[in-house]
Amino acid sequence: MIGKKEYTNTIELQLLKKEKASLESKVFKQQQDQQLLKEKVVNLESEKETLKQLIDRAEKGSISQILLKDVKLRSNIRDEYEFEEIEDLATDIIANSQLQPALITNDNYLVSGHRRYYAVKLINSDNQSPKLKDMLENSINKPDYLVVYKLAKNSSEISDLELADLQYSENNERRSIDNFQLSKMYNSYLNKGFDQKDLVTKFKKTKGIISSIVSLKKVDPVLVRFLKEFQIFAWSKSRFIEETKSEMNDLQEQFYQNNRGIIGWKPLYNLAKQEDFSFQREIFLNLYKNRLTEQELNSEYFSETITINDSDQDKLIIINSAIKHTKEIYKLIAKLDKNPMVDNIINDIKSIEKRLSDFCD
């Protein structure tokens, strides 16, 4: 007959064996995940090498011209272009011709060189500024074609991710893409089945940065438009026109030089993590109010927004975060089987959420 101590030891041994088996299972799962990640990295590197080979096989020895009307468009990593930057490139093409060829597929789909495409299109349009019209009247160079290298593959043979890689490389080399465009690209990878670990490996950024940039898709589109204008003009486009009606003074010139350019991901992430657009507007005004016109500040969009100071902003961020976590707790508790205790907890959570919301009001 087994004694009590021996029985206890047997039970403990069985538990230890179960724990060991569980740990071994977890280790095996981690090894599998690591192997899958390695395979994805290998595939990404293979795609990268394929892209290099595609470019190498382009007919670079015989640069050709293609009529603009024959060029076809696919998706592009840069979803927006400011008129001013396209006009600047158009004036350069009129003065010096198109010095850098674009890249197209064998069946005439544009792979990279979208700014050049839109610049030539502007040259041949009716939507020209007096400056551009004057240049064209005094120039014999009015190209209606695009100078290109042609790949040895059709568009259907290049995947969307390969296309994004090509455009990312081209934009990185010629003109930095902003964090909103990066967010669009990262999210396109996630939608194709990649995860954030893959993006960390591919783009050599920390998981925190990748996650923050991915979240920028949550920023109010109206604020995105203003932020994109800040990157080009330092102020909103309307405020820039006001500031430059006459020659800028030293302070204006200094502000213009110091505040244009790509906005870092951190202030953008502070906006994105606020789920409510009204919170985003308040933080936006606290950061960028001095870049807007009076008309913009008094617009219906901003008129109901209360500007907050730094200390209030910190409180607002904390409270908004607390509301978010309260909602998450509510969702978890709501999954439990209903009983009086659960009902009381749910009512308490609702009460806390309301009090937090009232505090913000």
Tab-separated table of C-alpha atoms in Angstrom:
chain	number	residue	atom	x	y	z
A	1	MET	CA	0.000	0.000	0.000
A	2	ILE	CA	1.406	3.406	-0.986
A	3	GLY	CA	2.055	5.743	1.924
A	4	LYS	CA	0.754	9.319	2.033
A	5	LYS	CA	4.243	10.788	1.459
A	6	GLU	CA	4.959	8.502	-1.488
A	7	TYR	CA	1.548	9.347	-2.964
A	8	THR	CA	2.293	13.068	-2.619
A	9	ASN	CA	5.701	12.623	-4.265
A	10	THR	CA	4.071	10.718	-7.124
A	11	ILE	CA	1.547	13.518	-7.676
A	12	GLU	CA	4.312	16.165	-7.576
A	13	LEU	CA	6.369	14.133	-10.042
A	14	GLN	CA	3.406	13.915	-12.405
A	15	LEU	CA	2.868	17.668	-12.124
A	16	LEU	CA	6.546	18.291	-12.835
A	17	LYS	CA	6.347	16.039	-15.878
A	18	LYS	CA	3.307	17.960	-17.110
A	19	GLU	CA	5.102	21.287	-16.572
A	20	LYS	CA	8.149	19.938	-18.389
A	21	ALA	CA	5.992	18.749	-21.290
A	22	SER	CA	4.249	22.124	-21.391
A	23	LEU	CA	7.583	23.984	-21.416
A	24	GLU	CA	8.937	21.695	-24.129
A	25	SER	CA	5.801	22.374	-26.167
A	26	LYS	CA	6.262	26.142	-25.743
A	27	VAL	CA	9.944	25.904	-26.709
A	28	PHE	CA	9.008	23.856	-29.784
A	29	LYS	CA	6.352	26.450	-30.712
A	30	GLN	CA	8.905	29.273	-30.327
A	31	GLN	CA	11.368	27.364	-32.498
A	32	GLN	CA	8.663	26.932	-35.130
A	33	ASP	CA	7.832	30.655	-34.986
A	34	GLN	CA	11.527	31.533	-35.322
A	35	GLN	CA	11.839	29.204	-38.299
A	36	LEU	CA	8.789	30.768	-39.963
A	37	LEU	CA	10.233	34.228	-39.330
A	38	LYS	CA	13.557	33.174	-40.863
A	39	GLU	CA	11.726	31.822	-43.905
A	40	LYS	CA	9.826	35.101	-44.290
A	41	VAL	CA	13.087	37.062	-44.042
A	42	VAL	CA	14.647	34.807	-46.677
A	43	ASN	CA	11.627	35.384	-48.899
A	44	LEU	CA	11.885	39.146	-48.394
A	45	GLU	CA	15.585	39.082	-49.242
A	46	SER	CA	14.777	36.987	-52.303
A	47	GLU	CA	12.191	39.559	-53.397
A	48	LYS	CA	14.741	42.323	-52.852
A	49	GLU	CA	17.280	40.484	-55.017
A	50	THR	CA	14.612	39.957	-57.672
A	51	LEU	CA	13.951	43.685	-57.734
A	52	LYS	CA	17.652	44.402	-58.200
A	53	GLN	CA	17.746	41.935	-61.078
A	54	LEU	CA	14.694	43.581	-62.607
A	55	ILE	CA	16.415	46.937	-62.593
A	56	ASP	CA	19.636	45.400	-63.912
A	57	ARG	CA	17.683	43.871	-66.781
A	58	ALA	CA	16.070	47.175	-67.665
A	59	GLU	CA	17.151	48.447	-71.054
A	60	LYS	CA	19.467	51.044	-69.571
A	61	GLY	CA	21.663	51.027	-72.616
A	62	SER	CA	18.778	52.311	-74.700
A	63	ILE	CA	16.819	54.985	-72.859
A	64	SER	CA	13.562	55.544	-74.690
A	65	GLN	CA	10.678	57.997	-74.785
A	66	ILE	CA	7.004	57.205	-74.320
A	67	LEU	CA	4.078	59.529	-74.963
A	68	LEU	CA	2.451	60.557	-71.708
A	69	LYS	CA	-0.966	59.374	-72.915
A	70	ASP	CA	0.426	55.832	-73.280
A	71	VAL	CA	1.692	55.603	-69.682
A	72	LYS	CA	-0.511	53.522	-67.346
A	73	LEU	CA	-0.661	53.935	-63.561
A	74	ARG	CA	-0.716	51.437	-60.709
A	75	SER	CA	-0.801	52.100	-56.972
A	76	ASN	CA	1.867	54.399	-55.597
A	77	ILE	CA	3.397	54.654	-52.126
A	78	ARG	CA	3.189	58.452	-52.297
A	79	ASP	CA	-0.543	59.062	-52.438
A	80	GLU	CA	-0.412	62.875	-52.545
A	81	TYR	CA	1.729	65.530	-54.210
A	82	GLU	CA	1.686	69.252	-53.572
A	83	PHE	CA	1.175	71.422	-56.646
A	84	GLU	CA	4.196	73.542	-55.732
A	85	GLU	CA	6.675	70.650	-55.734
A	86	ILE	CA	5.321	69.372	-59.073
A	87	GLU	CA	5.492	72.885	-60.538
A	88	ASP	CA	9.121	73.276	-59.408
A	89	LEU	CA	10.016	70.033	-61.164
A	90	ALA	CA	8.068	71.102	-64.274
A	91	THR	CA	10.058	74.350	-64.525
A	92	ASP	CA	13.282	72.361	-64.172
A	93	ILE	CA	12.234	69.982	-66.978
A	94	ILE	CA	11.374	72.935	-69.244
A	95	ALA	CA	14.753	74.540	-68.530
A	96	ASN	CA	16.992	71.458	-68.499
A	97	SER	CA	14.889	68.599	-69.959
A	98	GLN	CA	14.126	65.444	-67.944
A	99	LEU	CA	17.530	64.420	-66.603
A	100	GLN	CA	16.468	61.364	-64.579
A	101	PRO	CA	14.532	58.671	-66.493
A	102	ALA	CA	11.434	57.099	-64.970
A	103	LEU	CA	11.017	53.328	-64.750
A	104	ILE	CA	8.169	51.495	-66.529
A	105	THR	CA	7.197	47.882	-67.151
A	106	ASN	CA	7.284	46.260	-70.561
A	107	ASP	CA	3.546	46.963	-70.932
A	108	ASN	CA	3.971	50.656	-70.007
A	109	TYR	CA	2.905	50.697	-66.330
A	110	LEU	CA	4.768	53.331	-64.319
A	111	VAL	CA	6.878	51.761	-61.558
A	112	SER	CA	8.748	54.818	-60.282
A	113	GLY	CA	8.998	58.419	-61.391
A	114	HIS	CA	5.500	59.616	-60.531
A	115	ARG	CA	6.643	63.171	-59.758
A	116	ARG	CA	8.247	63.345	-63.214
A	117	TYR	CA	5.051	61.974	-64.747
A	118	TYR	CA	2.866	64.608	-63.053
A	119	ALA	CA	5.349	67.377	-63.892
A	120	VAL	CA	5.201	66.561	-67.622
A	121	LYS	CA	1.419	66.259	-67.342
A	122	LEU	CA	1.289	69.751	-65.799
A	123	ILE	CA	3.407	71.143	-68.654
A	124	ASN	CA	0.753	69.932	-71.099
A	125	SER	CA	-2.311	70.937	-69.068
A	126	ASP	CA	-4.398	74.116	-68.847
A	127	ASN	CA	-3.890	74.337	-65.077
A	128	GLN	CA	-0.670	76.371	-65.136
A	129	SER	CA	0.497	79.259	-63.000
A	130	PRO	CA	1.496	82.560	-64.681
A	131	LYS	CA	5.121	81.687	-63.898
A	132	LEU	CA	4.917	78.370	-65.762
A	133	LYS	CA	2.981	79.867	-68.695
A	134	ASP	CA	5.632	82.553	-69.072
A	135	MET	CA	8.394	79.933	-69.131
A	136	LEU	CA	6.599	77.889	-71.790
A	137	GLU	CA	6.024	80.923	-74.008
A	138	ASN	CA	9.754	81.624	-73.999
A	139	SER	CA	10.921	78.033	-74.397
A	140	ILE	CA	11.001	75.652	-77.338
A	141	ASN	CA	11.020	72.691	-74.933
A	142	LYS	CA	7.484	71.482	-74.178
A	143	PRO	CA	7.762	67.688	-73.852
A	144	ASP	CA	4.623	65.573	-74.132
A	145	TYR	CA	6.572	62.407	-73.407
A	146	LEU	CA	8.354	60.725	-70.514
A	147	VAL	CA	11.992	59.628	-70.688
A	148	VAL	CA	12.128	56.066	-69.353
A	149	TYR	CA	14.027	52.868	-68.704
A	150	LYS	CA	11.889	49.845	-69.574
A	151	LEU	CA	11.859	46.668	-67.468
A	152	ALA	CA	11.877	43.244	-69.108
A	153	LYS	CA	8.702	42.265	-67.229
A	154	ASN	CA	5.014	43.098	-67.547
A	155	SER	CA	3.096	44.698	-64.702
A	156	SER	CA	1.291	41.428	-63.881
A	157	GLU	CA	4.662	39.792	-63.140
A	158	ILE	CA	5.482	42.320	-60.388
A	159	SER	CA	3.583	41.871	-57.117
A	160	ASP	CA	2.176	44.808	-55.164
A	161	LEU	CA	4.837	44.276	-52.481
A	162	GLU	CA	7.640	44.201	-55.063
A	163	LEU	CA	6.228	47.413	-56.511
A	164	ALA	CA	6.109	49.018	-53.058
A	165	ASP	CA	9.742	47.986	-52.461
A	166	LEU	CA	10.845	49.583	-55.719
A	167	GLN	CA	8.978	52.796	-54.969
A	168	TYR	CA	10.280	52.868	-51.387
A	169	SER	CA	13.882	52.526	-52.609
A	170	GLU	CA	13.406	55.170	-55.283
A	171	ASN	CA	11.781	57.650	-52.892
A	172	ASN	CA	14.408	57.044	-50.216
A	173	GLU	CA	17.196	57.775	-52.680
A	174	ARG	CA	15.619	60.829	-54.317
A	175	ARG	CA	13.225	62.337	-51.788
A	176	SER	CA	12.374	61.123	-48.275
A	177	ILE	CA	8.845	59.864	-47.795
A	178	ASP	CA	6.960	61.114	-44.767
A	179	ASN	CA	5.611	59.086	-41.871
A	180	PHE	CA	2.054	59.065	-43.215
A	181	GLN	CA	3.304	57.443	-46.421
A	182	LEU	CA	5.362	54.980	-44.376
A	183	SER	CA	2.223	54.166	-42.389
A	184	LYS	CA	0.351	53.478	-45.611
A	185	MET	CA	3.123	51.146	-46.773
A	186	TYR	CA	3.514	49.324	-43.432
A	187	ASN	CA	-0.237	48.742	-43.262
A	188	SER	CA	-0.231	47.374	-46.808
A	189	TYR	CA	2.327	44.766	-45.674
A	190	LEU	CA	0.195	43.872	-42.642
A	191	ASN	CA	-2.862	43.503	-44.883
A	192	LYS	CA	-0.873	41.047	-47.016
A	193	GLY	CA	-0.306	38.738	-44.030
A	194	PHE	CA	3.029	39.985	-42.690
A	195	ASP	CA	3.298	40.894	-39.011
A	196	GLN	CA	5.120	43.695	-37.210
A	197	LYS	CA	8.095	41.418	-36.444
A	198	ASP	CA	8.602	41.030	-40.199
A	199	LEU	CA	8.557	44.816	-40.614
A	200	VAL	CA	11.096	45.228	-37.792
A	201	THR	CA	13.458	42.887	-39.668
A	202	LYS	CA	12.806	44.315	-43.117
A	203	PHE	CA	13.038	48.039	-42.300
A	204	LYS	CA	15.512	47.754	-39.398
A	205	LYS	CA	13.410	49.790	-36.966
A	206	THR	CA	12.340	48.984	-33.411
A	207	LYS	CA	8.971	47.357	-32.772
A	208	GLY	CA	7.873	50.498	-30.906
A	209	ILE	CA	8.567	52.745	-33.897
A	210	ILE	CA	6.907	50.332	-36.340
A	211	SER	CA	3.819	50.064	-34.111
A	212	SER	CA	3.620	53.852	-33.692
A	213	ILE	CA	3.907	54.544	-37.426
A	214	VAL	CA	1.321	51.853	-38.229
A	215	SER	CA	-1.137	53.634	-35.893
A	216	LEU	CA	-0.908	56.928	-37.831
A	217	LYS	CA	-3.771	55.720	-40.029
A	218	LYS	CA	-6.008	56.713	-37.080
A	219	VAL	CA	-5.210	60.450	-37.342
A	220	ASP	CA	-8.125	62.650	-38.434
A	221	PRO	CA	-7.756	63.176	-42.241
A	222	VAL	CA	-8.365	66.929	-41.829
A	223	LEU	CA	-5.387	67.147	-39.474
A	224	VAL	CA	-3.311	65.018	-41.857
A	225	ARG	CA	-3.925	67.582	-44.611
A	226	PHE	CA	-2.715	70.425	-42.362
A	227	LEU	CA	0.324	68.429	-41.209
A	228	LYS	CA	1.322	67.673	-44.801
A	229	GLU	CA	1.071	71.402	-45.573
A	230	PHE	CA	3.313	72.177	-42.577
A	231	GLN	CA	5.961	69.849	-44.022
A	232	ILE	CA	6.108	71.859	-47.246
A	233	PHE	CA	5.253	75.424	-46.192
A	234	ALA	CA	6.122	75.430	-42.427
A	235	TRP	CA	2.663	76.988	-41.940
A	236	SER	CA	-0.663	75.936	-43.416
A	237	LYS	CA	-0.785	76.763	-47.117
A	238	SER	CA	-3.168	79.684	-46.475
A	239	ARG	CA	-0.955	81.057	-43.683
A	240	PHE	CA	2.099	80.693	-45.948
A	241	ILE	CA	0.389	82.814	-48.629
A	242	GLU	CA	-0.344	85.463	-45.980
A	243	GLU	CA	3.232	85.427	-44.680
A	244	THR	CA	4.740	85.757	-48.170
A	245	LYS	CA	2.538	88.522	-49.604
A	246	SER	CA	5.545	90.742	-49.056
A	247	GLU	CA	9.186	89.812	-48.533
A	248	MET	CA	9.653	87.762	-45.357
A	249	ASN	CA	11.508	89.375	-42.467
A	250	ASP	CA	14.337	87.593	-40.643
A	251	LEU	CA	12.035	85.987	-38.043
A	252	GLN	CA	9.641	84.701	-40.703
A	253	GLU	CA	12.510	83.354	-42.786
A	254	GLN	CA	14.017	81.636	-39.742
A	255	PHE	CA	10.653	80.056	-38.838
A	256	TYR	CA	10.206	78.889	-42.430
A	257	GLN	CA	13.652	77.287	-42.581
A	258	ASN	CA	13.392	75.643	-39.144
A	259	ASN	CA	9.848	74.285	-39.318
A	260	ARG	CA	9.363	72.875	-42.800
A	261	GLY	CA	10.333	69.307	-43.603
A	262	ILE	CA	9.136	65.914	-42.466
A	263	ILE	CA	7.420	65.873	-39.063
A	264	GLY	CA	8.767	63.180	-36.727
A	265	TRP	CA	6.643	60.207	-35.726
A	266	LYS	CA	6.431	61.060	-31.996
A	267	PRO	CA	4.098	64.109	-32.166
A	268	LEU	CA	2.045	62.303	-34.817
A	269	TYR	CA	1.743	59.256	-32.561
A	270	ASN	CA	0.512	61.496	-29.713
A	271	LEU	CA	-2.374	62.408	-32.012
A	272	ALA	CA	-2.985	58.865	-33.279
A	273	LYS	CA	-3.332	57.310	-29.826
A	274	GLN	CA	-6.322	59.553	-29.077
A	275	GLU	CA	-9.347	57.618	-30.365
A	276	ASP	CA	-11.658	60.633	-30.275
A	277	PHE	CA	-11.005	63.212	-33.031
A	278	SER	CA	-11.916	66.029	-30.618
A	279	PHE	CA	-8.971	65.026	-28.392
A	280	GLN	CA	-6.749	64.975	-31.483
A	281	ARG	CA	-7.861	68.512	-32.398
A	282	GLU	CA	-7.101	69.815	-28.918
A	283	ILE	CA	-3.582	68.392	-28.912
A	284	PHE	CA	-3.035	69.559	-32.501
A	285	LEU	CA	-3.958	73.147	-31.594
A	286	ASN	CA	-1.721	73.072	-28.554
A	287	LEU	CA	1.217	72.113	-30.788
A	288	TYR	CA	0.518	73.975	-34.030
A	289	LYS	CA	-1.951	76.809	-33.405
A	290	ASN	CA	0.616	79.424	-34.458
A	291	ARG	CA	0.834	77.886	-37.942
A	292	LEU	CA	-2.813	78.500	-38.867
A	293	THR	CA	-4.678	81.577	-40.113
A	294	GLU	CA	-7.327	83.294	-38.001
A	295	GLN	CA	-9.916	82.128	-40.504
A	296	GLU	CA	-8.805	78.519	-40.063
A	297	LEU	CA	-8.822	78.821	-36.265
A	298	ASN	CA	-12.343	80.281	-36.343
A	299	SER	CA	-13.637	77.675	-38.785
A	300	GLU	CA	-16.462	75.352	-37.776
A	301	TYR	CA	-13.963	72.496	-37.549
A	302	PHE	CA	-11.907	74.176	-34.801
A	303	SER	CA	-14.462	76.555	-33.277
A	304	GLU	CA	-15.768	74.096	-30.681
A	305	THR	CA	-12.304	72.954	-29.686
A	306	ILE	CA	-10.896	74.205	-26.388
A	307	THR	CA	-7.193	74.933	-26.458
A	308	ILE	CA	-5.427	73.298	-23.533
A	309	ASN	CA	-2.149	74.103	-21.805
A	310	ASP	CA	0.706	71.647	-21.277
A	311	SER	CA	-0.356	70.438	-17.827
A	312	ASP	CA	-3.967	69.987	-18.938
A	313	GLN	CA	-2.772	68.138	-22.023
A	314	ASP	CA	-0.904	65.630	-19.842
A	315	LYS	CA	-4.039	65.118	-17.744
A	316	LEU	CA	-6.152	64.726	-20.864
A	317	ILE	CA	-3.839	62.071	-22.279
A	318	ILE	CA	-3.900	60.142	-18.979
A	319	ILE	CA	-7.688	60.352	-18.659
A	320	ASN	CA	-8.277	59.381	-22.278
A	321	SER	CA	-5.953	56.407	-21.798
A	322	ALA	CA	-7.869	55.433	-18.644
A	323	ILE	CA	-11.172	55.579	-20.562
A	324	LYS	CA	-9.709	53.344	-23.257
A	325	HIS	CA	-8.526	50.756	-20.710
A	326	THR	CA	-11.855	50.935	-18.880
A	327	LYS	CA	-13.632	50.017	-22.116
A	328	GLU	CA	-11.250	47.094	-22.618
A	329	ILE	CA	-11.922	45.830	-19.075
A	330	TYR	CA	-15.664	46.157	-19.700
A	331	LYS	CA	-15.400	43.977	-22.833
A	332	LEU	CA	-13.551	41.280	-20.873
A	333	ILE	CA	-15.977	41.278	-17.929
A	334	ALA	CA	-18.974	41.230	-20.292
A	335	LYS	CA	-17.806	37.831	-21.583
A	336	LEU	CA	-18.317	36.236	-18.148
A	337	ASP	CA	-21.492	34.345	-17.282
A	338	LYS	CA	-24.043	36.796	-15.941
A	339	ASN	CA	-24.662	36.806	-12.177
A	340	PRO	CA	-25.326	39.539	-9.582
A	341	MET	CA	-21.612	40.017	-8.838
A	342	VAL	CA	-20.720	40.416	-12.533
A	343	ASP	CA	-23.639	42.838	-13.010
A	344	ASN	CA	-22.382	44.961	-10.097
A	345	ILE	CA	-18.856	45.052	-11.544
A	346	ILE	CA	-20.202	46.078	-14.975
A	347	ASN	CA	-22.261	48.888	-13.403
A	348	ASP	CA	-19.199	50.083	-11.473
A	349	ILE	CA	-17.129	50.129	-14.679
A	350	LYS	CA	-19.817	52.140	-16.496
A	351	SER	CA	-19.934	54.580	-13.601
A	352	ILE	CA	-16.132	55.042	-13.673
A	353	GLU	CA	-16.163	55.564	-17.441
A	354	LYS	CA	-18.891	58.219	-17.144
A	355	ARG	CA	-17.042	60.054	-14.365
A	356	LEU	CA	-13.856	60.087	-16.450
A	357	SER	CA	-15.775	61.417	-19.465
A	358	ASP	CA	-17.452	64.082	-17.309
A	359	PHE	CA	-14.021	65.141	-16.054
A	360	CYS	CA	-12.926	65.770	-19.652
A	361	ASP	CA	-16.057	67.818	-20.325
